[in-house]
Coordinates of C-alpha atoms in Angstrom, one line a residue:
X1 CA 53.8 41.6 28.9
X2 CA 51.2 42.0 31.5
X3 CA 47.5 42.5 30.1
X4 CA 45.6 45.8 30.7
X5 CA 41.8 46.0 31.1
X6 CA 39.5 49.3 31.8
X7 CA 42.8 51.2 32.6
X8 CA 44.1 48.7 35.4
X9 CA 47.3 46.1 34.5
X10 CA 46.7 42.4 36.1
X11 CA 49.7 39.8 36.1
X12 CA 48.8 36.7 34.9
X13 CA 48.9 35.3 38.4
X14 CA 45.8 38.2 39.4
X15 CA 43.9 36.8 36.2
X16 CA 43.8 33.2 37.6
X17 CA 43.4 34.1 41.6
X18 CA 40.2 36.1 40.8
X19 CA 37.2 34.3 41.5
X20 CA 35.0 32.6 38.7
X21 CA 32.2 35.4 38.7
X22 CA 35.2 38.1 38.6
X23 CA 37.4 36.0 36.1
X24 CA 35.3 37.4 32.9
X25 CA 38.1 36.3 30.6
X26 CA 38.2 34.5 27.1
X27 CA 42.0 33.1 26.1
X28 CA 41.7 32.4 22.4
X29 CA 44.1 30.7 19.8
X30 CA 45.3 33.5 17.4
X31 CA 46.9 31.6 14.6
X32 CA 46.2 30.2 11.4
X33 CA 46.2 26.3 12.3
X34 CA 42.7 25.6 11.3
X35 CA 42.5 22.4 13.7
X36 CA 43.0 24.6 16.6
X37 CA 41.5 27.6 15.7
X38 CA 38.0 26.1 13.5
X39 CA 34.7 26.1 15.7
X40 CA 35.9 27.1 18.3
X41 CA 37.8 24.6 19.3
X42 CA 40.7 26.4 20.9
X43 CA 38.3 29.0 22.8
X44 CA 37.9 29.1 26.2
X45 CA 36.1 31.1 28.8
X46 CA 38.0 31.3 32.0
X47 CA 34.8 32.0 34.4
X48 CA 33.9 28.2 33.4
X49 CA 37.0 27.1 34.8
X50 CA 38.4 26.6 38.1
X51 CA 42.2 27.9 39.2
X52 CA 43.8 25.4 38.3
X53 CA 42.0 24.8 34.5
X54 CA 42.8 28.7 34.2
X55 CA 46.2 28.2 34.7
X56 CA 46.7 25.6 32.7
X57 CA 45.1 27.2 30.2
X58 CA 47.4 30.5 30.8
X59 CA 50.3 28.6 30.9
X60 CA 49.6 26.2 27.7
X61 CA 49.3 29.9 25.4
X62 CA 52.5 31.1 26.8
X63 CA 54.5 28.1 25.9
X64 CA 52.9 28.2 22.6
X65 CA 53.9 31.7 22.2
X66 CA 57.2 31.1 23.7
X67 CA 58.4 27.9 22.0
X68 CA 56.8 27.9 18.8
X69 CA 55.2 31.7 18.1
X70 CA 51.9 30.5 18.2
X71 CA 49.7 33.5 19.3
X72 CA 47.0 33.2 21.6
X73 CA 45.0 36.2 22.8
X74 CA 42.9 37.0 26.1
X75 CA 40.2 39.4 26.0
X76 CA 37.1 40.5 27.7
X77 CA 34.7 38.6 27.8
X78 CA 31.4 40.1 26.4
X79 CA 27.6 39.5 27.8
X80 CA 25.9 41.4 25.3
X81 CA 23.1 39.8 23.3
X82 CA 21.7 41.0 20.1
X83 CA 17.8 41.1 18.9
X84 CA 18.7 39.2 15.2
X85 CA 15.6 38.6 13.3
X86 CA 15.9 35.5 10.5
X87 CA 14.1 32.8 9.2
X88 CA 14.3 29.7 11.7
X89 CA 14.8 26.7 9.6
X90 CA 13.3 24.7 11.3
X91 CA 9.7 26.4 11.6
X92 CA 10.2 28.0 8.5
X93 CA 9.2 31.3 10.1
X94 CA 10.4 34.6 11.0
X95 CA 11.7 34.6 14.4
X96 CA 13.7 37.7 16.6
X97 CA 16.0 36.0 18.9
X98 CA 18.9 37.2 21.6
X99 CA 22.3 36.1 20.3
X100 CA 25.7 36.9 21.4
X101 CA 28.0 38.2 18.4
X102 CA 31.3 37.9 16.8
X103 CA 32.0 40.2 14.0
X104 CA 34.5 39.5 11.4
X105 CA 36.9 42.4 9.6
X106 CA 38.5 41.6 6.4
X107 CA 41.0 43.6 5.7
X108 CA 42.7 44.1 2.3
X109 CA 46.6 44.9 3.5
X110 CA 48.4 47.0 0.1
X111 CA 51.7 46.0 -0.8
X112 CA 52.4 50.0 -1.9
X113 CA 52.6 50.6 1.8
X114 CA 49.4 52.5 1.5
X115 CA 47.3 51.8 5.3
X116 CA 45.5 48.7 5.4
X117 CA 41.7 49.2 4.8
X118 CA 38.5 47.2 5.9
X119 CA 36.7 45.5 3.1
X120 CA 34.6 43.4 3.9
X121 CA 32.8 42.5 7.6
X122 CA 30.5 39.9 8.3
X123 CA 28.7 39.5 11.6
X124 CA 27.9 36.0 13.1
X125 CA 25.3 35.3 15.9
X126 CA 24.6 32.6 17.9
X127 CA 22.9 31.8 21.1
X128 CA 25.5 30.3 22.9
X129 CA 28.5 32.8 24.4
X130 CA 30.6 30.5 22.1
X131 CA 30.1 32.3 18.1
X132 CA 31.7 30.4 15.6
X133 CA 30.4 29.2 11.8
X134 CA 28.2 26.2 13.0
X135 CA 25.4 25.1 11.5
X136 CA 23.0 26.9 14.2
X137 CA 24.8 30.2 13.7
X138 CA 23.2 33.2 11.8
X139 CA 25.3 34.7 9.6
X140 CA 24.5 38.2 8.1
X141 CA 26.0 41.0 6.3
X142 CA 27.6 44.3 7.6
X143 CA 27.1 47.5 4.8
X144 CA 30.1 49.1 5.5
X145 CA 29.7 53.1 5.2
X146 CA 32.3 55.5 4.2

């Protein structure tokens, strides 16, 4: 399956031959193994990378997908930074800061076959274009309306 972004397919191959300011990419681990997918550690941002690293990168999430149905995912990759006001722990002050985001669904999935529903989001920011749970991550809640 070839990925589509903004309405135009690329092969795999056009992913990795763009150039490093044109290859705004992230390739993700999907799954549940928490060693590969916990802080991050199986996230990786493809305009950091040269040719080859993005292919090897490519390649190592097909294989995984291929020979042992471990999903990996390639999206986007996102420049936009949030104002999020908190208390710095540190100074012990009030401080607004620019973070990049990641925001977490939960979703509560119905064994009556009813649609799953989200019930719960939390949204996690963090300076670097890397958001994961670390310790320097803000954390805050989502009010979801209805």
């Amino acid at each position: 399956v070839m990925p589509t972004f903004d309405g135009r397919q690329f092969s795999w191959q056009d992913i990795i031959g763009l150039s490093r300011k044109q290859r705004q990419f992230i390739v993700k681990f999907a799954g549940a193994k928490k060693g590969m997918r916990a802080g991050g550690k199986a996230v990786y941002n493809l305009s950091d990378c040269n040719a080859q690293e993005a292919e090897q990168i490519i390649n190592q999430a097909m294989v995984d997908w291929r020979d042992h149905q471990k999903p990996w995912l390639i999206q986007r990759r996102v420049k936009k930074k949030f104002d999020v006001t908190f208390l710095d722990p540190v100074s012990q002050e009030i401080v607004t800061r620019p973070y990049y985001a990641m925001f977490r669904p939960m979703y509560l999935f119905p064994r009556n076959g009813e649609e799953p529903s989200i019930i719960d989001h939390c949204a996690l920011f963090r300076g670097e274009w890397k958001v994961h749970g670390s310790s320097d991550a803000v954390n805050l809640p989502v009010e979801i309306g209805y």
